[in-house]
Amino acid sequence: MKRKLAAGNWKMNGTNANLIELQTLLAAHPDPQVDILICPPATLIVPATRLSADSPLMIGAQDCHSASSGAHTGDISAPMLADAGAAAVILGHSERRQDHGESSTTVAAKAAAAHAANLTAVICLGESLTEREAAQTLDVIADQLRHSLPESVTAANTVIAYEPIWAIGTGLTPSTAQIAEVHDFIRARLCDCIGPEAAQAVRLLYGGSVKPANAAEIFAIPNVDGALVGGASLTARDFSPIITALENAR
Ligand code: 13P
């Protein structure tokens, strides 16, 4: 049975003072029935991994470079993240695709680097509102998927997050039918890439305005194996009920 995954993306939020949220979360979920991953800003990876040592809470990063070292001022490599204690790294988030012009090819190179460093790659895909309104969603997802996955992908080292850009931080979410359509489509495409058994075992997360109030409904959708949560992952008060909803799903 694959473990579901509740992942939190803190984005550019949080200082040492916010680590108390992780302590509160751990106290509330000492023996979770799902995997829990928090991706704080890079500055907090080391203290967060120290705090969560010997606990079920995994810590991840939000990006890495595709090279393992070199003249890349301001960047952090996958081996460095592993050395800092990270277990995973989010790649190809739409905010990085937009703010830093990351192409799917770049994302694939980063994912290969993450895999080589034994990090789980959480690869993000998602369409813009314009693309959805033009009925291009599945074409966009197919294209991103085709170019963002390196050859090293396995069910164990890769998680796919479907995050429609228009749902991120807006309070808007797709209908359950729309989420189901995209997740079914991703699963089918993965089948073509890595075969049916591995494709079935890859965890597919939904992301975009997941809150305590809508989590149960989203987790009831077939082929949704968890969530990638932004704003509601910043506090234990909001993230804890989302974890519980995932534990109680199906
Ligand atoms: P929100 O949950 O704040 O909409 O953010 C989703 C997201 O981008 C997670 O990576």
JSON list of N, CA, C and O and ligand atoms in Angstrom, two decimals, residues 9 11 90 93 95 124 163 167-170 207-211 228-232, ligand 1:
[
{"chain": "A", "resi": 9, "resn": "ASN", "atom": "N", "xyz": [4.58, 23.53, 1.73]},
{"chain": "A", "resi": 9, "resn": "ASN", "atom": "CA", "xyz": [5.56, 24.40, 1.07]},
{"chain": "A", "resi": 9, "resn": "ASN", "atom": "C", "xyz": [5.47, 25.76, 1.75]},
{"chain": "A", "resi": 9, "resn": "ASN", "atom": "O", "xyz": [4.50, 26.49, 1.53]},
{"chain": "A", "resi": 11, "resn": "LYS", "atom": "N", "xyz": [7.29, 28.24, 1.16]},
{"chain": "A", "resi": 11, "resn": "LYS", "atom": "CA", "xyz": [7.70, 29.32, 0.24]},
{"chain": "A", "resi": 11, "resn": "LYS", "atom": "C", "xyz": [8.67, 30.28, 0.95]},
{"chain": "A", "resi": 11, "resn": "LYS", "atom": "O", "xyz": [9.45, 29.82, 1.78]},
{"chain": "A", "resi": 90, "resn": "ILE", "atom": "N", "xyz": [11.20, 20.22, -3.72]},
{"chain": "A", "resi": 90, "resn": "ILE", "atom": "CA", "xyz": [10.15, 20.63, -4.66]},
{"chain": "A", "resi": 90, "resn": "ILE", "atom": "C", "xyz": [10.84, 21.19, -5.91]},
{"chain": "A", "resi": 90, "resn": "ILE", "atom": "O", "xyz": [11.78, 21.97, -5.79]},
{"chain": "A", "resi": 93, "resn": "HIS", "atom": "N", "xyz": [8.08, 24.34, -9.34]},
{"chain": "A", "resi": 93, "resn": "HIS", "atom": "CA", "xyz": [6.90, 25.05, -8.85]},
{"chain": "A", "resi": 93, "resn": "HIS", "atom": "C", "xyz": [6.60, 26.20, -9.81]},
{"chain": "A", "resi": 93, "resn": "HIS", "atom": "O", "xyz": [7.51, 26.82, -10.35]},
{"chain": "A", "resi": 95, "resn": "GLU", "atom": "N", "xyz": [5.81, 29.12, -9.32]},
{"chain": "A", "resi": 95, "resn": "GLU", "atom": "CA", "xyz": [6.44, 30.40, -8.94]},
{"chain": "A", "resi": 95, "resn": "GLU", "atom": "C", "xyz": [7.89, 30.44, -9.41]},
{"chain": "A", "resi": 95, "resn": "GLU", "atom": "O", "xyz": [8.41, 31.51, -9.72]},
{"chain": "A", "resi": 124, "resn": "CYS", "atom": "N", "xyz": [6.34, 19.72, -9.87]},
{"chain": "A", "resi": 124, "resn": "CYS", "atom": "CA", "xyz": [5.05, 20.43, -9.96]},
{"chain": "A", "resi": 124, "resn": "CYS", "atom": "C", "xyz": [4.68, 20.73, -11.41]},
{"chain": "A", "resi": 124, "resn": "CYS", "atom": "O", "xyz": [5.52, 21.12, -12.21]},
{"chain": "A", "resi": 163, "resn": "GLU", "atom": "N", "xyz": [-0.71, 21.45, -9.59]},
{"chain": "A", "resi": 163, "resn": "GLU", "atom": "CA", "xyz": [-1.05, 22.73, -8.96]},
{"chain": "A", "resi": 163, "resn": "GLU", "atom": "C", "xyz": [-1.50, 23.73, -10.03]},
{"chain": "A", "resi": 163, "resn": "GLU", "atom": "O", "xyz": [-0.65, 24.40, -10.64]},
{"chain": "A", "resi": 167, "resn": "ALA", "atom": "N", "xyz": [-5.23, 28.47, -8.95]},
{"chain": "A", "resi": 167, "resn": "ALA", "atom": "CA", "xyz": [-5.76, 28.04, -7.65]},
{"chain": "A", "resi": 167, "resn": "ALA", "atom": "C", "xyz": [-4.79, 28.33, -6.51]},
{"chain": "A", "resi": 167, "resn": "ALA", "atom": "O", "xyz": [-5.15, 28.20, -5.34]},
{"chain": "A", "resi": 168, "resn": "ILE", "atom": "N", "xyz": [-3.57, 28.74, -6.86]},
{"chain": "A", "resi": 168, "resn": "ILE", "atom": "CA", "xyz": [-2.54, 28.94, -5.83]},
{"chain": "A", "resi": 168, "resn": "ILE", "atom": "C", "xyz": [-2.73, 30.28, -5.13]},
{"chain": "A", "resi": 168, "resn": "ILE", "atom": "O", "xyz": [-2.69, 31.33, -5.78]},
{"chain": "A", "resi": 169, "resn": "GLY", "atom": "N", "xyz": [-2.99, 30.20, -3.84]},
{"chain": "A", "resi": 169, "resn": "GLY", "atom": "CA", "xyz": [-3.10, 31.41, -3.04]},
{"chain": "A", "resi": 169, "resn": "GLY", "atom": "C", "xyz": [-4.31, 32.27, -3.34]},
{"chain": "A", "resi": 169, "resn": "GLY", "atom": "O", "xyz": [-4.38, 33.42, -2.93]},
{"chain": "A", "resi": 170, "resn": "THR", "atom": "N", "xyz": [-5.28, 31.72, -4.06]},
{"chain": "A", "resi": 170, "resn": "THR", "atom": "CA", "xyz": [-6.43, 32.52, -4.48]},
{"chain": "A", "resi": 170, "resn": "THR", "atom": "C", "xyz": [-7.71, 32.17, -3.73]},
{"chain": "A", "resi": 170, "resn": "THR", "atom": "O", "xyz": [-8.69, 32.90, -3.80]},
{"chain": "A", "resi": 207, "resn": "GLY", "atom": "N", "xyz": [-2.40, 20.47, -5.34]},
{"chain": "A", "resi": 207, "resn": "GLY", "atom": "CA", "xyz": [-2.02, 21.69, -4.62]},
{"chain": "A", "resi": 207, "resn": "GLY", "atom": "C", "xyz": [-2.74, 22.90, -5.18]},
{"chain": "A", "resi": 207, "resn": "GLY", "atom": "O", "xyz": [-2.97, 22.99, -6.39]},
{"chain": "A", "resi": 208, "resn": "GLY", "atom": "N", "xyz": [-3.07, 23.84, -4.30]},
{"chain": "A", "resi": 208, "resn": "GLY", "atom": "CA", "xyz": [-3.76, 25.06, -4.71]},
{"chain": "A", "resi": 208, "resn": "GLY", "atom": "C", "xyz": [-4.96, 25.30, -3.82]},
{"chain": "A", "resi": 208, "resn": "GLY", "atom": "O", "xyz": [-6.01, 24.68, -3.99]},
{"chain": "A", "resi": 209, "resn": "SER", "atom": "N", "xyz": [-4.74, 26.18, -2.78]},
{"chain": "A", "resi": 209, "resn": "SER", "atom": "CA", "xyz": [-5.83, 26.55, -1.87]},
{"chain": "A", "resi": 209, "resn": "SER", "atom": "C", "xyz": [-6.43, 25.36, -1.12]},
{"chain": "A", "resi": 209, "resn": "SER", "atom": "O", "xyz": [-7.64, 25.33, -0.87]},
{"chain": "A", "resi": 210, "resn": "VAL", "atom": "N", "xyz": [-5.58, 24.38, -0.77]},
{"chain": "A", "resi": 210, "resn": "VAL", "atom": "CA", "xyz": [-6.06, 23.31, 0.12]},
{"chain": "A", "resi": 210, "resn": "VAL", "atom": "C", "xyz": [-6.13, 23.87, 1.54]},
{"chain": "A", "resi": 210, "resn": "VAL", "atom": "O", "xyz": [-5.17, 24.48, 2.02]},
{"chain": "A", "resi": 211, "resn": "LYS", "atom": "N", "xyz": [-7.27, 23.70, 2.16]},
{"chain": "A", "resi": 211, "resn": "LYS", "atom": "CA", "xyz": [-7.54, 24.25, 3.50]},
{"chain": "A", "resi": 211, "resn": "LYS", "atom": "C", "xyz": [-8.18, 23.15, 4.35]},
{"chain": "A", "resi": 211, "resn": "LYS", "atom": "O", "xyz": [-8.69, 22.16, 3.79]},
{"chain": "A", "resi": 228, "resn": "LEU", "atom": "N", "xyz": [-0.09, 19.18, -1.71]},
{"chain": "A", "resi": 228, "resn": "LEU", "atom": "CA", "xyz": [1.02, 20.11, -1.52]},
{"chain": "A", "resi": 228, "resn": "LEU", "atom": "C", "xyz": [0.38, 21.43, -1.11]},
{"chain": "A", "resi": 228, "resn": "LEU", "atom": "O", "xyz": [-0.34, 22.05, -1.89]},
{"chain": "A", "resi": 229, "resn": "VAL", "atom": "N", "xyz": [0.63, 21.81, 0.14]},
{"chain": "A", "resi": 229, "resn": "VAL", "atom": "CA", "xyz": [-0.12, 22.90, 0.76]},
{"chain": "A", "resi": 229, "resn": "VAL", "atom": "C", "xyz": [0.80, 24.10, 0.99]},
{"chain": "A", "resi": 229, "resn": "VAL", "atom": "O", "xyz": [1.89, 23.93, 1.53]},
{"chain": "A", "resi": 230, "resn": "GLY", "atom": "N", "xyz": [0.35, 25.27, 0.58]},
{"chain": "A", "resi": 230, "resn": "GLY", "atom": "CA", "xyz": [1.12, 26.48, 0.81]},
{"chain": "A", "resi": 230, "resn": "GLY", "atom": "C", "xyz": [0.70, 27.16, 2.10]},
{"chain": "A", "resi": 230, "resn": "GLY", "atom": "O", "xyz": [1.10, 26.76, 3.20]},
{"chain": "A", "resi": 231, "resn": "GLY", "atom": "N", "xyz": [-0.14, 28.17, 1.99]},
{"chain": "A", "resi": 231, "resn": "GLY", "atom": "CA", "xyz": [-0.52, 28.99, 3.13]},
{"chain": "A", "resi": 231, "resn": "GLY", "atom": "C", "xyz": [-0.96, 28.21, 4.36]},
{"chain": "A", "resi": 231, "resn": "GLY", "atom": "O", "xyz": [-0.55, 28.53, 5.49]},
{"chain": "A", "resi": 232, "resn": "ALA", "atom": "N", "xyz": [-1.76, 27.17, 4.15]},
{"chain": "A", "resi": 232, "resn": "ALA", "atom": "CA", "xyz": [-2.29, 26.43, 5.30]},
{"chain": "A", "resi": 232, "resn": "ALA", "atom": "C", "xyz": [-1.27, 25.48, 5.92]},
{"chain": "A", "resi": 232, "resn": "ALA", "atom": "O", "xyz": [-1.58, 24.79, 6.90]},
{"chain": "B", "resi": 1, "resn": "13P", "atom": "P1", "xyz": [-1.62, 27.64, -1.42]},
{"chain": "B", "resi": 1, "resn": "13P", "atom": "O1", "xyz": [-1.98, 26.41, -0.62]},
{"chain": "B", "resi": 1, "resn": "13P", "atom": "O2", "xyz": [-1.23, 28.80, -0.55]},
{"chain": "B", "resi": 1, "resn": "13P", "atom": "O3", "xyz": [-2.66, 27.96, -2.43]},
{"chain": "B", "resi": 1, "resn": "13P", "atom": "O4", "xyz": [-0.27, 27.29, -2.24]},
{"chain": "B", "resi": 1, "resn": "13P", "atom": "C1", "xyz": [-0.21, 26.11, -2.95]},
{"chain": "B", "resi": 1, "resn": "13P", "atom": "C2", "xyz": [1.18, 25.92, -3.40]},
{"chain": "B", "resi": 1, "resn": "13P", "atom": "O5", "xyz": [1.67, 26.64, -4.25]},
{"chain": "B", "resi": 1, "resn": "13P", "atom": "C3", "xyz": [1.97, 24.85, -2.78]},
{"chain": "B", "resi": 1, "resn": "13P", "atom": "O6", "xyz": [3.16, 24.62, -3.46]}
]
